[in-house]
C-alpha cells in the first residue's frame, strides 16, 4: 500500500473506512503495485491519487463533476476530473467546458486548465477511475475503481444535502441511480468532448443553473473564474 502513498483527508477516511478494507480494494492496490513493479507508468502519481478528496473534504462538497478516467499523457493528470496541471495544454473537452463558461456566464477563456480553485470552493472533481496506465485510456476501468467511486457517490448522496451533480455524457448519467434526486439537483448534458459537445453540452447553462440552485438553498455560489 505504501507504494501508491495512500493519504486521504480525515472526513473521507472516516466515511469510506469500510471500503478500504474490502477485498476488491486490496486487490486494486495490489494490481497497481504489480503494474509499477513491471515498469508501467501510472497516472496520476501516487501523492495526487486522492487529490480531489484532499482538496474538497466531504462536508465542503457543493457540486460534483464526474469524469471517466485520468488523462494518460505525461504531466497532465493530477487527481481532479477534467483538470490538467498548470502549464499543460488545455485538452479538447476542457476547451469546450471553458467555451460553455464563456457563453453561459461571460467568463473570459482561461489561460490555465488547472481547476484547483474550483475544488477549493467545494467542486468535487471525481473520476470514476482514479488511475490509468500511460498512453492507454480506460486501462484501469475494470480493476475495481468503479466499486470505490460508486460508494463515494452514494456516500455524498446519503450524508449530504442540496448537492449539484453535473452528469455529462452517457457514462456519467448511468450513475444517476446512485443519487437521491429528492434531496439533490441532477443536471444532465452530453459530454463536452468534441464528438458530442455540439449535441447539447454547449448551451446547457449548467454553471448558471448550479449557482441559482445553491443561492436558492442558502449556499454560497461557486466563483467559476480560473485563477
Short mmCIF file of C-alpha atoms in Angstrom, two decimals, residues 117-201:
data_model
loop_
_atom_site.label_atom_id
_atom_site.label_comp_id
_atom_site.label_asym_id
_atom_site.label_seq_id
_atom_site.Cartn_x
_atom_site.Cartn_y
_atom_site.Cartn_z
CA UNK A 117 -9.58 26.86 -7.47
CA UNK A 118 -12.95 25.16 -8.12
CA UNK A 119 -12.06 22.20 -5.92
CA UNK A 120 -11.12 24.52 -3.03
CA UNK A 121 -14.61 26.05 -3.20
CA UNK A 122 -16.43 22.72 -2.96
CA UNK A 123 -16.49 21.43 -6.54
CA UNK A 124 -15.65 17.74 -6.14
CA UNK A 125 -13.88 16.73 -9.36
CA UNK A 126 -14.23 12.94 -9.30
CA UNK A 127 -13.07 10.49 -11.94
CA UNK A 128 -14.81 7.09 -11.96
CA UNK A 129 -11.35 5.51 -12.26
CA UNK A 130 -8.64 7.16 -10.19
CA UNK A 131 -5.69 5.77 -12.17
CA UNK A 132 -4.71 4.99 -15.76
CA UNK A 133 -1.73 3.38 -17.50
CA UNK A 134 0.37 5.78 -19.59
CA UNK A 135 -0.93 6.07 -23.15
CA UNK A 136 -3.84 3.69 -22.57
CA UNK A 137 -7.19 5.36 -21.85
CA UNK A 138 -9.61 3.31 -19.73
CA UNK A 139 -6.84 0.79 -18.93
CA UNK A 140 -7.87 0.73 -15.24
CA UNK A 141 -11.63 0.90 -15.79
CA UNK A 142 -12.12 -2.76 -14.83
CA UNK A 143 -9.75 -3.17 -11.87
CA UNK A 144 -12.17 -2.14 -9.12
CA UNK A 145 -12.22 1.65 -9.11
CA UNK A 146 -15.91 1.71 -10.12
CA UNK A 147 -16.82 -0.11 -6.89
CA UNK A 148 -14.97 2.52 -4.90
CA UNK A 149 -16.19 5.63 -6.72
CA UNK A 150 -19.79 4.34 -6.78
CA UNK A 151 -19.53 4.08 -2.99
CA UNK A 152 -18.17 7.66 -2.93
CA UNK A 153 -21.16 8.96 -4.93
CA UNK A 154 -23.60 7.09 -2.68
CA UNK A 155 -21.85 8.46 0.42
CA UNK A 156 -22.22 12.04 -0.83
CA UNK A 157 -25.87 11.43 -1.73
CA UNK A 158 -26.70 9.88 1.65
CA UNK A 159 -24.67 12.09 4.00
CA UNK A 160 -25.04 15.50 2.34
CA UNK A 161 -27.97 17.53 1.02
CA UNK A 162 -28.54 20.11 -1.73
CA UNK A 163 -25.55 18.95 -3.82
CA UNK A 164 -25.46 19.77 -7.54
CA UNK A 165 -24.44 16.72 -9.59
CA UNK A 166 -23.29 17.56 -13.13
CA UNK A 167 -23.55 14.39 -15.22
CA UNK A 168 -22.04 14.89 -18.66
CA UNK A 169 -22.39 12.06 -21.17
CA UNK A 170 -23.92 8.60 -21.05
CA UNK A 171 -21.29 7.13 -18.73
CA UNK A 172 -21.81 9.78 -16.05
CA UNK A 173 -25.58 9.68 -16.43
CA UNK A 174 -25.61 5.95 -15.64
CA UNK A 175 -24.54 6.98 -12.11
CA UNK A 176 -27.86 8.78 -11.59
CA UNK A 177 -29.27 5.68 -9.90
CA UNK A 178 -26.79 6.21 -7.03
CA UNK A 179 -28.14 9.70 -6.26
CA UNK A 180 -31.26 10.63 -4.27
CA UNK A 181 -32.91 13.11 -6.65
CA UNK A 182 -35.36 14.21 -3.94
CA UNK A 183 -32.59 15.97 -1.98
CA UNK A 184 -30.09 16.95 -4.69
CA UNK A 185 -30.09 18.69 -8.09
CA UNK A 186 -29.06 16.50 -11.03
CA UNK A 187 -28.01 18.36 -14.19
CA UNK A 188 -27.51 16.25 -17.33
CA UNK A 189 -25.97 17.10 -20.71
CA UNK A 190 -23.94 15.41 -23.47
CA UNK A 191 -20.22 15.02 -22.82
CA UNK A 192 -18.03 18.10 -23.55
CA UNK A 193 -15.86 16.01 -25.89
CA UNK A 194 -15.59 17.46 -29.44
CA UNK A 195 -17.55 14.39 -30.59
CA UNK A 196 -20.66 15.37 -28.63
CA UNK A 197 -20.32 18.93 -27.27
CA UNK A 198 -22.42 20.38 -30.11
CA UNK A 199 -25.26 17.93 -29.34
CA UNK A 200 -26.32 19.89 -26.27
CA UNK A 201 -23.36 20.41 -23.95
#
